[in-house]
PDB file of C-alpha atoms and ligand atoms in Angstrom:
ATOM      1  CA  MET H   1      37.805 -21.369 -13.339  1.00 69.00           C
ATOM      2  CA  ASN H   2      36.787 -17.920 -14.444  1.00 80.00           C
ATOM      3  CA  THR H   3      33.438 -16.834 -13.030  1.00 88.00           C
ATOM      4  CA  LEU H   4      31.714 -14.121 -14.943  1.00 92.00           C
ATOM      5  CA  ILE H   5      30.214 -11.353 -12.813  1.00 94.00           C
ATOM      6  CA  GLN H   6      26.879 -10.423 -14.263  1.00 93.00           C
ATOM      7  CA  GLN H   7      24.836  -7.295 -13.824  1.00 91.00           C
ATOM      8  CA  ALA H   8      21.828  -7.591 -11.524  1.00 94.00           C
ATOM      9  CA  HIS H   9      18.661  -8.073 -13.527  1.00 91.00           C
ATOM     10  CA  HIS H  10      16.918  -5.181 -11.839  1.00 95.00           C
ATOM     11  CA  GLN H  11      17.909  -1.753 -10.697  1.00 96.00           C
ATOM     12  CA  ILE H  12      16.264   0.248  -7.900  1.00 96.00           C
ATOM     13  CA  ASP H  13      16.166   4.031  -7.970  1.00 96.00           C
ATOM     14  CA  PHE H  14      16.742   4.882  -4.304  1.00 95.00           C
ATOM     15  CA  SER H  15      15.124   8.302  -4.633  1.00 94.00           C
ATOM     16  CA  ASN H  16      11.663   6.794  -5.046  1.00 95.00           C
ATOM     17  CA  GLY H  17      12.019   2.976  -4.964  1.00 94.00           C
ATOM     18  CA  SER H  18      11.055   2.472  -8.581  1.00 94.00           C
ATOM     19  CA  ILE H  19      12.581  -0.478 -10.355  1.00 95.00           C
ATOM     20  CA  ALA H  20      13.728  -0.989 -13.903  1.00 95.00           C
ATOM     21  CA  GLY H  21      14.150  -4.404 -15.458  1.00 94.00           C
ATOM     22  CA  LYS H  22      12.302  -7.209 -17.129  1.00 92.00           C
ATOM     23  CA  LYS H  23       8.816  -8.313 -16.155  1.00 88.00           C
ATOM     24  CA  VAL H  24       8.063  -5.296 -13.988  1.00 96.00           C
ATOM     25  CA  LEU H  25       4.296  -4.860 -13.785  1.00 97.00           C
ATOM     26  CA  THR H  26       2.626  -1.518 -13.262  1.00 98.00           C
ATOM     27  CA  SER H  27      -0.909  -0.689 -12.248  1.00 98.00           C
ATOM     28  CA  ALA H  28      -2.783   2.383 -11.123  1.00 98.00           C
ATOM     29  CA  LYS H  29      -5.856   3.079  -9.052  1.00 98.00           C
ATOM     30  CA  ARG H  30      -7.826   6.126 -10.072  1.00 98.00           C
ATOM     31  CA  LEU H  31     -10.543   7.804  -8.032  1.00 98.00           C
ATOM     32  CA  LYS H  32     -13.144   6.110 -10.253  1.00 98.00           C
ATOM     33  CA  ASP H  33     -11.760   2.730  -9.099  1.00 98.00           C
ATOM     34  CA  MET H  34     -12.408   3.730  -5.484  1.00 98.00           C
ATOM     35  CA  VAL H  35     -16.112   4.521  -5.476  1.00 97.00           C
ATOM     36  CA  GLY H  36     -17.529   4.227  -1.955  1.00 96.00           C
ATOM     37  CA  ILE H  37     -14.121   4.091  -0.260  1.00 97.00           C
ATOM     38  CA  PHE H  38     -13.907   7.702   0.919  1.00 98.00           C
ATOM     39  CA  GLU H  39     -16.531   8.987   3.306  1.00 97.00           C
ATOM     40  CA  ASP H  40     -17.320  12.397   1.820  1.00 98.00           C
ATOM     41  CA  LYS H  41     -19.517  11.477  -1.169  1.00 97.00           C
ATOM     42  CA  GLY H  42     -20.316  15.150  -1.953  1.00 98.00           C
ATOM     43  CA  SER H  43     -16.643  16.066  -2.368  1.00 98.00           C
ATOM     44  CA  PHE H  44     -15.997  12.865  -4.341  1.00 98.00           C
ATOM     45  CA  ALA H  45     -18.809  13.728  -6.775  1.00 97.00           C
ATOM     46  CA  ILE H  46     -17.178  16.996  -7.897  1.00 97.00           C
ATOM     47  CA  MET H  47     -13.623  15.646  -8.315  1.00 98.00           C
ATOM     48  CA  ASP H  48     -11.931  14.505 -11.521  1.00 97.00           C
ATOM     49  CA  THR H  49     -12.313  10.760 -11.036  1.00 96.00           C
ATOM     50  CA  ASN H  50      -9.712  10.059 -13.725  1.00 98.00           C
ATOM     51  CA  GLN H  51      -6.963  11.277 -11.436  1.00 98.00           C
ATOM     52  CA  ILE H  52      -4.578   8.676 -10.099  1.00 98.00           C
ATOM     53  CA  VAL H  53      -4.714   8.061  -6.356  1.00 98.00           C
ATOM     54  CA  TYR H  54      -1.895   5.516  -6.264  1.00 98.00           C
ATOM     55  CA  SER H  55       0.227   3.380  -8.534  1.00 98.00           C
ATOM     56  CA  VAL H  56       2.123   0.156  -7.946  1.00 98.00           C
ATOM     57  CA  GLN H  57       5.145  -1.380  -9.611  1.00 98.00           C
ATOM     58  CA  ALA H  58       5.728  -5.047  -8.872  1.00 97.00           C
ATOM     59  CA  TYR H  59       8.420  -7.523  -9.747  1.00 96.00           C
ATOM     60  CA  LEU H  60       7.165 -11.107  -9.463  1.00 96.00           C
ATOM     61  CA  PRO H  61      10.150 -13.364 -10.190  1.00 96.00           C
ATOM     62  CA  VAL H  62       8.057 -16.512  -9.743  1.00 96.00           C
ATOM     63  CA  GLU H  63       4.461 -17.344 -10.548  1.00 96.00           C
ATOM     64  CA  GLU H  64       1.918 -15.806  -8.178  1.00 96.00           C
ATOM     65  CA  GLY H  65       0.687 -18.423  -5.691  1.00 97.00           C
ATOM     66  CA  LYS H  66       3.881 -20.479  -5.820  1.00 97.00           C
ATOM     67  CA  GLU H  67       5.290 -21.295  -2.390  1.00 97.00           C
ATOM     68  CA  GLY H  68       8.804 -20.179  -1.430  1.00 98.00           C
ATOM     69  CA  GLY H  69       9.328 -17.078  -3.589  1.00 98.00           C
ATOM     70  CA  LEU H  70       9.307 -13.392  -2.766  1.00 98.00           C
ATOM     71  CA  PHE H  71       7.799 -10.390  -4.530  1.00 98.00           C
ATOM     72  CA  TYR H  72       9.038  -6.803  -4.564  1.00 97.00           C
ATOM     73  CA  GLY H  73       6.662  -3.886  -4.904  1.00 97.00           C
ATOM     74  CA  LYS H  74       6.799  -0.116  -4.878  1.00 98.00           C
ATOM     75  CA  THR H  75       3.724   1.995  -4.225  1.00 98.00           C
ATOM     76  CA  THR H  76       3.338   5.706  -4.848  1.00 98.00           C
ATOM     77  CA  ILE H  77       0.353   7.438  -3.254  1.00 99.00           C
ATOM     78  CA  GLU H  78      -0.282  10.882  -4.672  1.00 98.00           C
ATOM     79  CA  PRO H  79      -0.868  13.772  -2.278  1.00 98.00           C
ATOM     80  CA  GLY H  80      -4.533  14.667  -2.102  1.00 98.00           C
ATOM     81  CA  LYS H  81      -7.756  14.441  -0.154  1.00 98.00           C
ATOM     82  CA  VAL H  82     -11.417  13.724  -0.697  1.00 98.00           C
ATOM     83  CA  GLY H  83     -12.942  16.377   1.555  1.00 98.00           C
ATOM     84  CA  ASP H  84     -10.622  16.192   4.559  1.00 98.00           C
ATOM     85  CA  GLU H  85      -9.748  12.487   4.149  1.00 98.00           C
ATOM     86  CA  TYR H  86      -6.308  11.805   2.731  1.00 98.00           C
ATOM     87  CA  PHE H  87      -5.628   9.660  -0.349  1.00 98.00           C
ATOM     88  CA  MET H  88      -4.974   6.036   0.631  1.00 98.00           C
ATOM     89  CA  THR H  89      -4.751   2.500  -0.692  1.00 98.00           C
ATOM     90  CA  LEU H  90      -7.736   0.132  -0.761  1.00 98.00           C
ATOM     91  CA  GLY H  91      -6.088  -2.084   1.849  1.00 98.00           C
ATOM     92  CA  HIS H  92      -6.294  -5.856   2.102  1.00 98.00           C
ATOM     93  CA  PHE H  93      -5.644  -8.999   4.093  1.00 98.00           C
ATOM     94  CA  HIS H  94      -3.462 -11.646   2.527  1.00 98.00           C
ATOM     95  CA  ARG H  95      -5.550 -14.443   1.059  1.00 98.00           C
ATOM     96  CA  ASN H  96      -3.175 -16.909   2.643  1.00 98.00           C
ATOM     97  CA  MET H  97      -3.932 -15.329   5.998  1.00 97.00           C
ATOM     98  CA  ASP H  98      -0.745 -16.063   7.918  1.00 97.00           C
ATOM     99  CA  ARG H  99       1.617 -14.556   5.334  1.00 98.00           C
ATOM    100  CA  ALA H 100       3.571 -11.536   6.592  1.00 98.00           C
ATOM    101  CA  GLU H 101       5.105  -8.599   4.727  1.00 98.00           C
ATOM    102  CA  PHE H 102       7.720  -5.847   5.083  1.00 98.00           C
ATOM    103  CA  TYR H 103       7.043  -2.226   4.070  1.00 98.00           C
ATOM    104  CA  TRP H 104       9.617   0.558   4.195  1.00 98.00           C
ATOM    105  CA  GLY H 105       9.244   4.285   3.707  1.00 98.00           C
ATOM    106  CA  ILE H 106      11.309   5.798   0.866  1.00 98.00           C
ATOM    107  CA  GLN H 107      10.065   9.343   0.292  1.00 98.00           C
ATOM    108  CA  GLY H 108       7.215  11.438   1.647  1.00 98.00           C
ATOM    109  CA  LYS H 109       5.215  10.898   4.806  1.00 98.00           C
ATOM    110  CA  GLY H 110       2.246   8.826   5.737  1.00 98.00           C
ATOM    111  CA  ILE H 111       0.545   6.408   8.055  1.00 98.00           C
ATOM    112  CA  LEU H 112       0.364   2.639   7.883  1.00 99.00           C
ATOM    113  CA  LEU H 113      -2.811   1.242   9.439  1.00 98.00           C
ATOM    114  CA  PHE H 114      -2.889  -2.293  10.791  1.00 98.00           C
ATOM    115  CA  MET H 115      -6.165  -4.067  11.569  1.00 98.00           C
ATOM    116  CA  ASP H 116      -6.448  -7.449  13.271  1.00 98.00           C
ATOM    117  CA  GLU H 117      -9.233  -9.972  12.771  1.00 96.00           C
ATOM    118  CA  ASP H 118     -11.217  -8.387  15.632  1.00 97.00           C
ATOM    119  CA  ARG H 119     -11.012  -5.056  13.766  1.00 97.00           C
ATOM    120  CA  LYS H 120      -8.658  -3.595  16.373  1.00 97.00           C
ATOM    121  CA  CYS H 121      -6.402  -1.002  14.743  1.00 98.00           C
ATOM    122  CA  ARG H 122      -3.027   0.507  15.318  1.00 98.00           C
ATOM    123  CA  ALA H 123      -0.914   2.858  13.227  1.00 98.00           C
ATOM    124  CA  GLU H 124       2.751   3.501  12.445  1.00 98.00           C
ATOM    125  CA  GLU H 125       4.257   6.644  10.994  1.00 98.00           C
ATOM    126  CA  MET H 126       5.867   6.176   7.573  1.00 98.00           C
ATOM    127  CA  LYS H 127       8.807   8.323   6.544  1.00 98.00           C
ATOM    128  CA  PRO H 128      12.064   7.810   4.628  1.00 98.00           C
ATOM    129  CA  GLY H 129      13.861   4.860   6.208  1.00 98.00           C
ATOM    130  CA  SER H 130      10.998   3.627   8.414  1.00 98.00           C
ATOM    131  CA  LEU H 131      10.672  -0.166   8.365  1.00 98.00           C
ATOM    132  CA  HIS H 132       7.336  -1.830   9.072  1.00 99.00           C
ATOM    133  CA  TYR H 133       6.668  -5.484   9.755  1.00 98.00           C
ATOM    134  CA  ILE H 134       3.123  -6.536   8.948  1.00 98.00           C
ATOM    135  CA  PRO H 135       2.468  -9.887  10.632  1.00 98.00           C
ATOM    136  CA  GLY H 136       0.128 -12.458   9.126  1.00 98.00           C
ATOM    137  CA  LYS H 137      -3.623 -12.071   9.715  1.00 98.00           C
ATOM    138  CA  ILE H 138      -3.312  -8.286   9.727  1.00 98.00           C
ATOM    139  CA  GLY H 139      -5.148  -6.068   7.253  1.00 98.00           C
ATOM    140  CA  HIS H 140      -3.042  -3.162   5.993  1.00 98.00           C
ATOM    141  CA  ARG H 141      -3.784   0.201   4.387  1.00 98.00           C
ATOM    142  CA  THR H 142      -1.436   3.120   3.709  1.00 98.00           C
ATOM    143  CA  ILE H 143      -2.305   6.822   3.748  1.00 99.00           C
ATOM    144  CA  ASN H 144      -0.377   9.775   2.326  1.00 99.00           C
ATOM    145  CA  THR H 145      -0.599  12.543   4.937  1.00 98.00           C
ATOM    146  CA  GLY H 146       1.957  14.792   3.220  1.00 98.00           C
ATOM    147  CA  SER H 147       1.927  17.301   0.390  1.00 98.00           C
ATOM    148  CA  THR H 148       4.305  15.285  -1.827  1.00 98.00           C
ATOM    149  CA  PRO H 149       4.004  11.732  -3.194  1.00 98.00           C
ATOM    150  CA  LEU H 150       4.486   8.973  -0.630  1.00 98.00           C
ATOM    151  CA  HIS H 151       6.792   6.286  -2.030  1.00 98.00           C
ATOM    152  CA  PHE H 152       7.224   3.036  -0.132  1.00 98.00           C
ATOM    153  CA  GLY H 153       8.653  -0.387  -0.859  1.00 98.00           C
ATOM    154  CA  ALA H 154       7.221  -3.784   0.010  1.00 98.00           C
ATOM    155  CA  CYS H 155       8.340  -7.398   0.053  1.00 98.00           C
ATOM    156  CA  TRP H 156       5.897 -10.270   0.508  1.00 98.00           C
ATOM    157  CA  PRO H 157       5.757 -14.042  -0.034  1.00 98.00           C
ATOM    158  CA  SER H 158       4.760 -15.236  -3.491  1.00 98.00           C
ATOM    159  CA  ASP H 159       1.939 -17.361  -2.055  1.00 98.00           C
ATOM    160  CA  ALA H 160       0.392 -14.559   0.055  1.00 98.00           C
ATOM    161  CA  GLY H 161      -2.315 -13.487  -2.394  1.00 98.00           C
ATOM    162  CA  HIS H 162      -4.670 -10.576  -1.748  1.00 98.00           C
ATOM    163  CA  ASN H 163      -8.108 -10.540  -0.177  1.00 97.00           C
ATOM    164  CA  TYR H 164      -9.795  -7.181  -0.832  1.00 98.00           C
ATOM    165  CA  GLU H 165     -13.393  -8.265  -0.177  1.00 97.00           C
ATOM    166  CA  GLU H 166     -13.410  -7.946   3.598  1.00 95.00           C
ATOM    167  CA  ILE H 167     -12.152  -4.344   3.560  1.00 97.00           C
ATOM    168  CA  LEU H 168     -14.285  -3.353   0.551  1.00 97.00           C
ATOM    169  CA  GLN H 169     -17.322  -4.525   2.477  1.00 96.00           C
ATOM    170  CA  ASN H 170     -16.566  -3.346   5.984  1.00 95.00           C
ATOM    171  CA  GLY H 171     -13.808  -0.752   5.600  1.00 96.00           C
ATOM    172  CA  PHE H 172     -11.554   0.149   8.506  1.00 97.00           C
ATOM    173  CA  PRO H 173     -13.022   1.321  11.828  1.00 97.00           C
ATOM    174  CA  VAL H 174     -10.868   4.457  11.596  1.00 98.00           C
ATOM    175  CA  ARG H 175     -10.323   7.187   9.008  1.00 98.00           C
ATOM    176  CA  VAL H 176      -7.348   9.512   8.629  1.00 98.00           C
ATOM    177  CA  ARG H 177      -8.417  13.127   8.214  1.00 98.00           C
ATOM    178  CA  GLU H 178      -6.782  16.530   8.183  1.00 98.00           C
ATOM    179  CA  ILE H 179      -8.065  18.471  11.166  1.00 97.00           C
ATOM    180  CA  ASP H 180      -6.653  21.925  11.959  1.00 97.00           C
ATOM    181  CA  GLY H 181      -3.921  21.239   9.404  1.00 95.00           C
ATOM    182  CA  GLN H 182      -2.804  18.000  11.084  1.00 97.00           C
ATOM    183  CA  PRO H 183      -3.462  14.333  10.297  1.00 98.00           C
ATOM    184  CA  GLN H 184      -5.716  12.728  12.868  1.00 98.00           C
ATOM    185  CA  ILE H 185      -7.009   9.199  13.208  1.00 98.00           C
ATOM    186  CA  ILE H 186     -10.724   9.254  13.876  1.00 97.00           C
ATOM    187  CA  SER H 187     -12.843   6.280  14.984  1.00 96.00           C
ATOM    188  CA  VAL H 188     -15.853   5.763  12.764  1.00 93.00           C
ATOM    189  CA  SER H 189     -17.354   2.509  14.047  1.00 69.00           C
TER     190      SER H 189
HETATM  191  C1  PAN W 201       1.371  -3.833  -1.394  1.00 95.36           C
HETATM  192  C2  PAN W 201       0.012  -3.265  -1.839  1.00 95.36           C
HETATM  193  C3  PAN W 201       0.069  -1.867  -2.489  1.00 95.36           C
HETATM  194  C4  PAN W 201      -1.323  -1.351  -2.937  1.00 95.36           C
HETATM  195  O1  PAN W 201       2.186  -4.075  -2.502  1.00 95.36           O
HETATM  196  O2  PAN W 201      -0.592  -4.194  -2.719  1.00 95.36           O
HETATM  197  O3  PAN W 201       0.594  -0.943  -1.576  1.00 95.36           O
HETATM  198  O4  PAN W 201      -2.285  -1.490  -1.924  1.00 95.36           O
HETATM  199  P1  PAN W 201      -3.596  -2.364  -2.157  1.00 95.36           P
HETATM  200  O5  PAN W 201      -3.113  -3.732  -2.618  1.00 95.36           O
HETATM  201  O6  PAN W 201      -4.276  -2.437  -0.847  1.00 95.36           O
HETATM  202  O7  PAN W 201      -4.390  -1.719  -3.244  1.00 95.36           O
HETATM  203  C5  PAN W 201       1.075  -5.072  -0.560  1.00 95.36           C
HETATM  204  O8  PAN W 201       0.652  -4.945   0.565  1.00 95.36           O
HETATM  205  N1  PAN W 201       1.231  -6.260  -1.113  1.00 95.36           N
HETATM  206  O9  PAN W 201       0.923  -7.385  -0.419  1.00 95.36           O
HETATM  207 ZN1   ZN W 202       0.016  -6.879   1.498  1.00 95.36          ZN
END
C-alpha cells in the first residue's frame, strides 16, 4: 500500500507564533474596547483609543464547546502603557472552571498573572521559551512589560469557554506598573 504524505494543514511562524491555514480567526482589542480596565483615567482620556492593545489569532479545529478537542491561539500584546500601567489582556476564568491551559513565551517579555478563586495572585515571567501551566479555576491575565511586542502561544480545551464577567467587575487585586524604569507588581485591594 502506498500512503500519501500530506502537508500539515497549518504552518506556524516560529519567530512570532502566528499561524497560516484555513479557518484561522483573528480579533483585536483596541483601547476603546478596554474602558475602565486601566487605572489612570486621565492618561486614558488623552490617548488614541483606536490603537490596538492586543490581537489574537485562533485555530479552532472543532466547534467551540465540544468536549475532547484542543484549540491553538497566539496573542500579541503591543508595547505601551496607560500612565505607568503596562498594556495587558482583559483576563478571564474559563467558563468550564476546571479546564486548564498551556501558555508559552515566543518573543518579547512580560508577566503572566494567575488569580485563584480567593483572589490570591502569583506571577510568572514570560520570555522566549518559557512554558506556563495554568491550572483550572485560575484566572489569567498577561502583561507586556517590554518595549517590543510580546508574542505568546496558548493551547486550551475546546470546551473551556471564557468567563470575562468576574474580572471585568472586580479586576485583579494587583496592577503591573513601571516604577523607576522597572516593572513592579503593586497591590491595589
Ligand atoms: C488566550 C486568551 C488571549 C487574550 O488565548 O484568550 O491571550 O486574552 P483575553 O481572552 O483575556 O482577552 C486564552 O487564555 N484562552 O483561553
Ligand atoms: Zn484562557
